[in-house]
Every structure is written in structure tokens, then in C-alpha cells.
Amino acid sequence: MEMMKIKKEETLQLFDRTTVSLKNFIVFFLWLITGPECTTGSASRELTVQTGGSVIIPCYYDRKYTEHKKYWCFHAKAAYNYCSILAYANETKGKVSVIDHPDQSFFTVTMRNLQHEDTGSYWCVEEIAGIFKVDETEQLHLTVQSAPDVSVKSSSVSGHEGDNVSVQCFYSSGYKNKPKHWCRYKDKGCYTEKRTDTSQNSSVQISDDGRSFTVLMTGLRLSDSGWYFCSVGDLQAPVQLTVTAVVTTEEFDKNGTNNPSSSEEQQNKHYLEVWIPIVLLFLLCLLLVTVVSAVKLRKKNNRNDTRGVTEVTRDGDGDAGNGVCSSSAVAENDVTYSSVTVRPKSKTKAFSPVSVEDEVTYSSVHKQVHVPEKI
């Protein structure tokens, strides 16, 4: 199916080219009969491009041709009747791309990697239906040179509304004394060093240093957007100017996608979603460690309260040898615990070598001694 679709498109394009060639032949035949006044266009533009470079060329047309087919045509010897269609609007063929901008009534032609054999005449064409009807054309001549006579530093510049923008146009020494202009394609209006301001556009200033001239546009307006060209003598170099509006805070707030506060809120929300679980987990672990530590400490204190400590401190000056406790080891708050067990005399007990006492009393003494701090 894809192959059939491609073949169908190629057949239609071949038919279109055949129709155009037939129309061109009829136009040429009419030219032979009626004379040169039947011409379809004139070479109003002369462009120079560096070898291996690229160029973007705007082609303006009347709004009534918005729905008509557009194409880019070439012939090295400037014979439109025999020109070859390089590409139709909104398609790319080889190193040529054509894009239509119907809302602005122009289409652009982009040519890349230009070589010497690309030098010749080209036509911007709006196709008119009917074999005996002449197409709308605009002719221009393109010269590919190793060192172009006229060129620009940048073919596309941009700026905000109210700002300034500058364009530098270079020219060869042979064009030093040629008049310099800064022109707009749309209205064909041109500025020179003597005419530097208009009431409808931003202020324009042109300064020439003998090798290049610089165009300074101040106080840009949105209406200044469009295609311009540096003009030196008969040569031109196209430049596209884009002016963008200054976005205020209120306009940002109206658009959620460009709202700084909305973006900040989303970022804060993301941080909260990530960090809140981490903080809660940390607090839970801290609480658990605190509870475990408190339980262990309480158990340790309970063991210390029930444990009796018996210490006897004896005097080391000689009383210890006599078995006498030192008075310093006994405090007023010392407590002595005693338990006594009495066993009665046994009548049936055999003779005991212990005849002094018939009854035996057992006693255990647990004494808690307060030991004063050493001085």
C-alpha cells in the first residue's frame, strides 16, 4: 500500500510538471506572437551566496492566491518557459525545502549546500488553474561565489518589543561606493542613511564604515516582524526579523503552564510528598528508641533498690587487729537486720560433748553500713 501511495504521488507530480511545461510552452508561443510585453516576470532581486552555504528566500503573494499551488522553479539561462520545478510548497526535494505561510501570504524557500552549478535564475510561482492562464511569478537571480559580494552576519535576528536589534551587512570593495539600503519585502519600503525614521515603524539608523554597514532598529514593535534585506547596489541579502511581546506578571498568572507561583507550588508539593514519609519514619524510630531506653533504665533502678550492700570499714591504725570496728565506719543511720531461730532441747538426744548449753540459738545478721565520703 505504501509503495502504491508513493507511486501515485509521483504520478501526480509528473502530471503537474507536464501541465506546467505545456503552459510554459503556450506562454512562450504567445510571446513569439505578441512580443516581449507578454513577459511573466522580471529579475527584481539579485542574491549572492557563499559556496557550500545556505539561503532562505521569502516569496510574497496576493491573498487571493492563498489556496493556489506554489512551487520553486529553476533555469540556469533565465528561460522560465523551460524551468524545472525543484519543489512544491510544503515538501522537500533534495537540498530544497518549500514551506507555505498562508496566514502571512508568503512562502519560504530554503536551499542548502549551494555550489557553482546552482547559479542561475529562479522563480517564485503561484499556479493559476487553466492551460491558457498565466501563472503569477517573481524572478530572481542567484550567484554562488567563494566570496560573496554582499552577505549578512546572521540571516535571522530577534528581539523583544521595545528593545533594540542590529544587523551587520558586508560588501566587497567593488561595492564601496554603491548606495546602501535597508528594505522590507512586504511593503517595499527602504531606509537609507538620509532616511532613518518613519512614523509607522521603529527608529532605524544606518552607519557605514567602508567595509560593512550596520542597521540599528530601536524601540521594536510587534508589527516590525517580517523579512528585510540589505541592499548594496542591485544586490540583496535577506534577513528575517522576529519581534516577541513582553510577557507581564499578570499574563503569566493567567497561564498555568507559565505561572512561576504554580511551578513553585508543584515543586513544594513534590518535596512534601518525598520528605514527609521520611520525617515520620525518623520520628517513629526516635520514639521507639526512647521507650526502650526508659524501660531499661527503670529495670536497672529497681534492681539497685532491692540490692543490699554490706561494707565494713576497718581502721587501718591497729584496731583492726583487735577485731574492733572503727568508729568512723559506724554512722548514726546504720540499720542492722537480725533473724533468730531457737531449737528446743531434745530429750532423746544422746550424750553430747557440749554440756554447757542444752539449747542452741542461731542468728544471722545483715548490717547495712553507711560509708561516708572520703575527705
Short mmCIF file of C-alpha atoms in Angstrom, two decimals:
data_model
loop_
_atom_site.label_atom_id
_atom_site.label_comp_id
_atom_site.label_asym_id
_atom_site.label_seq_id
_atom_site.Cartn_x
_atom_site.Cartn_y
_atom_site.Cartn_z
CA MET A 1 0.00 0.00 0.00
CA GLU A 2 2.82 2.37 0.85
CA MET A 3 4.52 1.74 -2.47
CA MET A 4 1.27 2.35 -4.32
CA LYS A 5 0.80 5.64 -2.43
CA ILE A 6 4.32 6.79 -3.33
CA LYS A 7 3.82 5.86 -6.99
CA LYS A 8 0.52 7.72 -7.02
CA GLU A 9 2.16 10.87 -5.63
CA GLU A 10 4.98 10.61 -8.18
CA THR A 11 2.43 10.23 -10.98
CA LEU A 12 0.50 13.29 -9.83
CA GLN A 13 3.69 15.33 -9.59
CA LEU A 14 4.73 14.19 -13.05
CA PHE A 15 1.32 15.21 -14.37
CA ASP A 16 1.64 18.62 -12.68
CA ARG A 17 5.09 19.16 -14.17
CA THR A 18 3.83 18.14 -17.60
CA THR A 19 0.93 20.57 -17.30
CA VAL A 20 3.28 23.36 -16.23
CA SER A 21 5.64 22.62 -19.12
CA LEU A 22 2.69 22.72 -21.55
CA LYS A 23 1.54 26.04 -20.10
CA ASN A 24 5.05 27.41 -20.37
CA PHE A 25 5.23 26.34 -24.00
CA ILE A 26 1.94 28.12 -24.71
CA VAL A 27 3.22 31.23 -22.92
CA PHE A 28 6.40 31.09 -25.00
CA PHE A 29 4.33 30.69 -28.17
CA LEU A 30 2.21 33.71 -27.23
CA TRP A 31 5.39 35.66 -26.52
CA LEU A 32 6.58 34.94 -30.07
CA ILE A 33 3.28 36.22 -31.49
CA THR A 34 2.56 39.23 -29.27
CA GLY A 35 6.07 40.33 -28.43
CA PRO A 36 8.12 40.77 -25.25
CA GLU A 37 5.37 42.68 -23.41
CA CYS A 38 3.83 39.28 -22.60
CA THR A 39 6.58 38.59 -20.06
CA THR A 40 5.53 36.88 -16.80
CA GLY A 41 8.06 38.47 -14.51
CA SER A 42 11.32 40.31 -14.16
CA ALA A 43 14.52 39.68 -12.20
CA SER A 44 13.77 42.12 -9.39
CA ARG A 45 16.21 40.50 -6.95
CA GLU A 46 19.90 39.67 -7.20
CA LEU A 47 21.34 37.47 -4.44
CA THR A 48 24.86 36.22 -3.76
CA VAL A 49 25.62 33.19 -1.59
CA GLN A 50 28.90 31.65 -0.46
CA THR A 51 29.88 28.25 -1.90
CA GLY A 52 28.68 25.48 0.38
CA GLY A 53 26.37 27.87 2.22
CA SER A 54 22.61 28.11 2.61
CA VAL A 55 19.99 30.74 1.91
CA ILE A 56 16.34 31.33 2.85
CA ILE A 57 14.30 33.27 0.30
CA PRO A 58 10.80 34.66 1.00
CA CYS A 59 8.22 34.76 -1.80
CA TYR A 60 5.24 37.04 -1.14
CA TYR A 61 1.94 36.65 -2.99
CA ASP A 62 -1.53 38.21 -3.08
CA ARG A 63 -4.05 36.87 -0.57
CA LYS A 64 -6.33 35.74 -3.38
CA TYR A 65 -3.74 33.05 -4.18
CA THR A 66 -3.77 31.57 -0.67
CA GLU A 67 -5.35 28.30 -1.80
CA HIS A 68 -3.33 28.02 -5.03
CA LYS A 69 -0.37 25.71 -5.51
CA LYS A 70 3.08 27.25 -5.11
CA TYR A 71 6.40 25.98 -6.37
CA TRP A 72 10.04 26.91 -6.83
CA CYS A 73 11.39 26.82 -10.36
CA PHE A 74 14.96 26.99 -11.79
CA HIS A 75 16.67 27.51 -15.12
CA ALA A 76 20.33 28.39 -15.49
CA LYS A 77 19.81 30.51 -18.64
CA ALA A 78 16.85 32.51 -17.28
CA ALA A 79 14.28 30.87 -19.56
CA TYR A 80 11.11 30.49 -17.48
CA ASN A 81 9.37 28.50 -20.24
CA TYR A 82 11.87 25.69 -19.70
CA CYS A 83 12.43 25.98 -15.95
CA SER A 84 12.45 22.87 -13.78
CA ILE A 85 10.22 22.64 -10.71
CA LEU A 86 12.54 21.92 -7.78
CA ALA A 87 9.84 21.56 -5.10
CA TYR A 88 6.21 22.36 -4.38
CA ALA A 89 5.04 24.11 -1.21
CA ASN A 90 5.34 22.05 1.99
CA GLU A 91 7.69 19.47 0.57
CA THR A 92 11.45 18.81 0.45
CA LYS A 93 13.26 17.63 -2.66
CA GLY A 94 16.97 17.07 -2.33
CA LYS A 95 18.54 20.19 -0.88
CA VAL A 96 15.44 22.37 -1.46
CA SER A 97 12.57 22.87 1.01
CA VAL A 98 9.47 24.99 0.42
CA ILE A 99 7.14 25.99 3.29
CA ASP A 100 3.93 27.95 2.78
CA HIS A 101 2.68 30.51 5.34
CA PRO A 102 -0.85 31.27 4.11
CA ASP A 103 -1.71 33.34 7.18
CA GLN A 104 1.08 35.76 6.23
CA SER A 105 0.74 35.46 2.44
CA PHE A 106 4.24 34.24 1.64
CA PHE A 107 6.22 31.03 1.30
CA THR A 108 9.88 30.47 2.05
CA VAL A 109 12.43 28.54 0.03
CA THR A 110 15.45 27.05 1.80
CA MET A 111 18.41 25.94 -0.31
CA ARG A 112 21.35 24.14 1.30
CA ASN A 113 24.91 23.27 0.29
CA LEU A 114 24.86 25.55 -2.75
CA GLN A 115 27.51 25.02 -5.43
CA HIS A 116 28.63 26.94 -8.51
CA GLU A 117 26.25 24.98 -10.78
CA ASP A 118 23.33 26.32 -8.72
CA THR A 119 23.97 29.79 -10.13
CA GLY A 120 21.10 30.92 -12.34
CA SER A 121 17.55 32.27 -12.38
CA TYR A 122 14.79 31.13 -10.05
CA TRP A 123 11.07 31.85 -9.89
CA CYS A 124 8.53 32.06 -7.09
CA VAL A 125 5.35 30.76 -8.74
CA GLU A 126 1.66 30.72 -7.77
CA GLU A 127 -0.03 28.29 -10.10
CA ILE A 128 -3.20 29.53 -11.84
CA ALA A 129 -5.70 26.89 -12.96
CA GLY A 130 -6.27 26.61 -16.70
CA ILE A 131 -3.86 25.90 -19.54
CA PHE A 132 -4.35 29.27 -21.21
CA LYS A 133 -3.93 31.25 -17.95
CA VAL A 134 -0.55 32.62 -16.99
CA ASP A 135 0.90 31.78 -13.58
CA GLU A 136 1.92 34.51 -11.16
CA THR A 137 5.72 34.63 -10.96
CA GLU A 138 8.56 36.59 -9.42
CA GLN A 139 12.03 36.11 -10.84
CA LEU A 140 15.33 36.43 -9.02
CA HIS A 141 18.92 35.61 -9.87
CA LEU A 142 21.21 33.72 -7.52
CA THR A 143 25.00 33.75 -7.81
CA VAL A 144 27.12 31.28 -5.83
CA GLN A 145 30.60 32.67 -5.05
CA SER A 146 33.53 31.69 -2.89
CA ALA A 147 33.49 35.25 -1.52
CA PRO A 148 30.01 36.75 -1.97
CA ASP A 149 29.79 40.42 -2.90
CA VAL A 150 27.00 41.06 -0.37
CA SER A 151 26.25 38.98 2.72
CA VAL A 152 24.99 39.27 6.29
CA LYS A 153 26.46 38.08 9.58
CA SER A 154 23.19 36.41 10.51
CA SER A 155 20.14 35.81 8.32
CA SER A 156 17.83 35.64 11.35
CA VAL A 157 17.61 38.10 14.24
CA SER A 158 15.10 38.51 17.06
CA GLY A 159 14.23 40.86 19.90
CA HIS A 160 11.55 41.76 22.43
CA GLU A 161 9.03 44.52 21.99
CA GLY A 162 10.62 47.86 22.91
CA ASP A 163 14.18 46.51 22.63
CA ASN A 164 16.86 47.25 20.02
CA VAL A 165 18.37 44.99 17.38
CA SER A 166 21.27 45.40 14.97
CA VAL A 167 22.15 43.75 11.65
CA GLN A 168 25.58 43.88 10.02
CA CYS A 169 25.72 43.79 6.22
CA PHE A 170 29.05 43.07 4.49
CA TYR A 171 30.03 44.02 0.94
CA SER A 172 33.11 43.63 -1.25
CA SER A 173 35.46 46.51 -2.09
CA GLY A 174 33.90 46.88 -5.55
CA TYR A 175 30.63 47.97 -3.94
CA LYS A 176 32.12 50.52 -1.56
CA ASN A 177 30.62 53.47 -3.42
CA LYS A 178 27.28 51.81 -4.17
CA PRO A 179 24.17 53.08 -2.33
CA LYS A 180 23.23 51.12 0.78
CA HIS A 181 19.65 50.42 1.83
CA TRP A 182 17.74 48.51 4.47
CA CYS A 183 14.45 47.38 2.87
CA ARG A 184 11.37 45.43 3.78
CA TYR A 185 9.94 42.88 1.35
CA LYS A 186 6.33 43.32 2.43
CA ASP A 187 5.84 46.99 1.66
CA LYS A 188 8.97 47.55 -0.47
CA GLY A 189 9.90 50.40 1.87
CA CYS A 190 13.61 51.15 2.16
CA TYR A 191 15.75 53.08 4.61
CA THR A 192 18.97 54.87 3.76
CA GLU A 193 21.49 56.89 5.72
CA LYS A 194 19.43 60.02 4.96
CA ARG A 195 16.05 58.44 5.76
CA THR A 196 16.35 56.94 9.21
CA ASP A 197 12.90 57.19 10.74
CA THR A 198 9.21 56.67 9.91
CA SER A 199 6.03 57.19 11.86
CA GLN A 200 4.78 53.63 11.35
CA ASN A 201 7.88 51.65 12.27
CA SER A 202 10.63 51.72 14.85
CA SER A 203 13.53 54.13 14.52
CA VAL A 204 16.19 52.97 12.05
CA GLN A 205 19.79 54.16 11.95
CA ILE A 206 22.38 53.12 9.34
CA SER A 207 26.15 53.58 9.74
CA ASP A 208 28.77 52.68 7.10
CA ASP A 209 32.45 52.03 7.88
CA GLY A 210 33.65 51.33 4.32
CA ARG A 211 33.62 47.53 4.62
CA SER A 212 30.15 46.92 6.04
CA PHE A 213 27.15 48.89 7.14
CA THR A 214 25.21 48.34 10.33
CA VAL A 215 21.47 48.73 10.71
CA LEU A 216 20.22 49.61 14.21
CA MET A 217 16.49 49.32 14.88
CA THR A 218 15.39 50.82 18.21
CA GLY A 219 12.06 50.65 20.01
CA LEU A 220 10.93 47.47 18.28
CA ARG A 221 7.23 46.90 17.68
CA LEU A 222 5.38 43.67 17.02
CA SER A 223 4.48 44.99 13.57
CA ASP A 224 8.19 45.13 12.71
CA SER A 225 8.35 41.33 12.41
CA GLY A 226 8.94 40.17 8.86
CA TRP A 227 11.51 39.81 6.10
CA TYR A 228 14.03 42.54 5.28
CA PHE A 229 17.10 42.69 3.07
CA CYS A 230 20.39 44.52 3.00
CA SER A 231 20.70 46.21 -0.38
CA VAL A 232 24.02 47.30 -1.91
CA GLY A 233 23.54 48.49 -5.47
CA ASP A 234 21.48 45.77 -7.19
CA LEU A 235 22.49 43.00 -4.75
CA GLN A 236 20.44 41.85 -1.78
CA ALA A 237 20.87 39.68 1.32
CA PRO A 238 17.62 38.57 3.04
CA VAL A 239 17.20 38.82 6.83
CA GLN A 240 14.28 37.64 8.95
CA LEU A 241 13.33 39.75 11.99
CA THR A 242 11.17 38.30 14.77
CA VAL A 243 9.76 40.57 17.48
CA THR A 244 8.17 38.91 20.53
CA ALA A 245 5.86 40.51 23.08
CA VAL A 246 6.99 41.18 26.63
CA VAL A 247 5.08 38.87 29.00
CA THR A 248 3.87 40.59 32.18
CA THR A 249 3.31 39.01 35.58
CA GLU A 250 -0.47 39.13 35.12
CA GLU A 251 -0.21 37.24 31.84
CA PHE A 252 1.98 34.64 33.49
CA ASP A 253 -0.61 34.19 36.23
CA LYS A 254 -3.35 33.59 33.68
CA ASN A 255 -1.40 30.75 32.10
CA GLY A 256 -0.85 27.89 34.48
CA THR A 257 1.91 26.39 32.36
CA ASN A 258 3.95 29.61 32.54
CA ASN A 259 2.92 30.61 36.08
CA PRO A 260 6.02 30.82 38.31
CA SER A 261 3.96 30.52 41.51
CA SER A 262 2.18 27.45 40.15
CA SER A 263 5.50 25.88 39.27
CA GLU A 264 6.84 26.67 42.75
CA GLU A 265 3.77 25.14 44.36
CA GLN A 266 4.20 21.96 42.34
CA GLN A 267 7.84 21.79 43.37
CA ASN A 268 6.99 22.29 47.05
CA LYS A 269 4.30 19.63 46.78
CA HIS A 270 6.83 17.23 45.34
CA TYR A 271 9.24 17.94 48.21
CA LEU A 272 6.49 17.35 50.78
CA GLU A 273 5.50 14.05 49.17
CA VAL A 274 9.09 12.86 49.40
CA TRP A 275 10.16 14.21 52.80
CA ILE A 276 7.02 13.78 54.94
CA PRO A 277 7.24 9.93 54.98
CA ILE A 278 10.98 10.14 55.76
CA VAL A 279 10.42 12.56 58.68
CA LEU A 280 7.56 10.44 60.09
CA LEU A 281 9.70 7.31 59.91
CA PHE A 282 12.55 9.09 61.68
CA LEU A 283 10.25 10.32 64.47
CA LEU A 284 8.80 6.83 64.91
CA CYS A 285 12.28 5.31 65.24
CA LEU A 286 13.29 8.03 67.72
CA LEU A 287 10.18 7.37 69.83
CA LEU A 288 10.86 3.62 69.83
CA VAL A 289 14.48 4.12 70.95
CA THR A 290 13.33 6.47 73.74
CA VAL A 291 10.76 3.98 75.07
CA VAL A 292 13.24 1.09 75.06
CA SER A 293 15.86 3.20 76.85
CA ALA A 294 13.34 4.28 79.52
CA VAL A 295 12.29 0.68 80.20
CA LYS A 296 15.90 -0.50 80.58
CA LEU A 297 16.72 2.40 82.93
CA ARG A 298 13.71 1.66 85.13
CA LYS A 299 14.62 -2.02 85.46
CA LYS A 300 18.15 -1.07 86.45
CA ASN A 301 16.90 1.31 89.17
CA ASN A 302 14.58 -1.40 90.60
CA ARG A 303 17.49 -3.83 90.91
CA ASN A 304 19.60 -1.21 92.71
CA ASP A 305 16.77 -0.51 95.21
CA THR A 306 16.37 -4.20 96.26
CA ARG A 307 20.07 -5.00 96.45
CA GLY A 308 21.70 -4.64 99.92
CA VAL A 309 25.24 -3.55 100.07
CA THR A 310 27.24 -4.64 103.16
CA GLU A 311 30.53 -2.97 103.68
CA VAL A 312 32.64 -2.99 106.71
CA THR A 313 35.36 -0.46 107.00
CA ARG A 314 38.06 -1.20 109.49
CA ASP A 315 40.56 1.16 110.96
CA GLY A 316 43.98 0.63 109.48
CA ASP A 317 45.86 2.07 112.57
CA GLY A 318 45.91 -1.13 114.72
CA ASP A 319 42.32 -1.53 115.91
CA ALA A 320 41.63 -3.87 113.04
CA GLY A 321 43.99 -6.37 114.54
CA ASN A 322 41.95 -6.50 117.75
CA GLY A 323 38.69 -7.02 115.84
CA VAL A 324 37.32 -3.67 116.89
CA CYS A 325 35.37 -1.69 114.27
CA SER A 326 36.43 1.85 113.76
CA SER A 327 34.02 4.43 114.99
CA SER A 328 34.25 6.25 111.70
CA ALA A 329 32.78 3.22 109.95
CA VAL A 330 29.60 3.34 112.02
CA ALA A 331 27.12 6.06 111.31
CA GLU A 332 24.01 7.09 113.16
CA ASN A 333 21.75 5.97 110.32
CA ASP A 334 23.21 2.41 110.19
CA VAL A 335 20.50 -0.26 110.26
CA THR A 336 21.02 -3.86 111.48
CA TYR A 337 18.65 -6.63 110.40
CA SER A 338 18.54 -9.85 112.55
CA SER A 339 16.67 -13.09 112.34
CA VAL A 340 16.71 -15.58 115.25
CA THR A 341 15.86 -19.32 115.24
CA VAL A 342 15.51 -21.26 118.51
CA ARG A 343 15.73 -25.07 118.55
CA PRO A 344 14.39 -26.79 121.81
CA LYS A 345 16.30 -29.25 123.82
CA SER A 346 15.94 -32.88 122.64
CA LYS A 347 15.13 -35.43 125.32
CA THR A 348 16.14 -38.42 123.28
CA LYS A 349 19.40 -36.91 122.16
CA ALA A 350 22.42 -38.88 123.09
CA PHE A 351 25.12 -37.54 125.30
CA SER A 352 26.80 -34.60 123.73
CA PRO A 353 30.23 -33.37 124.45
CA VAL A 354 28.65 -29.98 124.75
CA SER A 355 27.29 -29.98 128.23
CA VAL A 356 27.34 -26.31 128.93
CA GLU A 357 24.21 -25.46 126.98
CA ASP A 358 21.29 -27.71 126.13
CA GLU A 359 19.70 -25.18 123.80
CA VAL A 360 21.26 -23.66 120.68
CA THR A 361 20.22 -20.35 119.17
CA TYR A 362 21.09 -19.49 115.56
CA SER A 363 21.19 -15.91 114.41
CA SER A 364 22.02 -14.25 111.09
CA VAL A 365 22.85 -10.62 110.96
CA HIS A 366 22.63 -8.39 107.90
CA LYS A 367 24.02 -5.00 108.55
CA GLN A 368 23.84 -2.08 106.13
CA VAL A 369 26.66 0.29 106.77
CA HIS A 370 26.77 3.88 105.59
CA VAL A 371 30.22 4.68 104.31
CA PRO A 372 30.98 8.41 104.42
CA GLU A 373 32.70 10.11 101.57
CA LYS A 374 36.42 10.40 101.80
CA ILE A 375 37.74 13.82 102.55
#
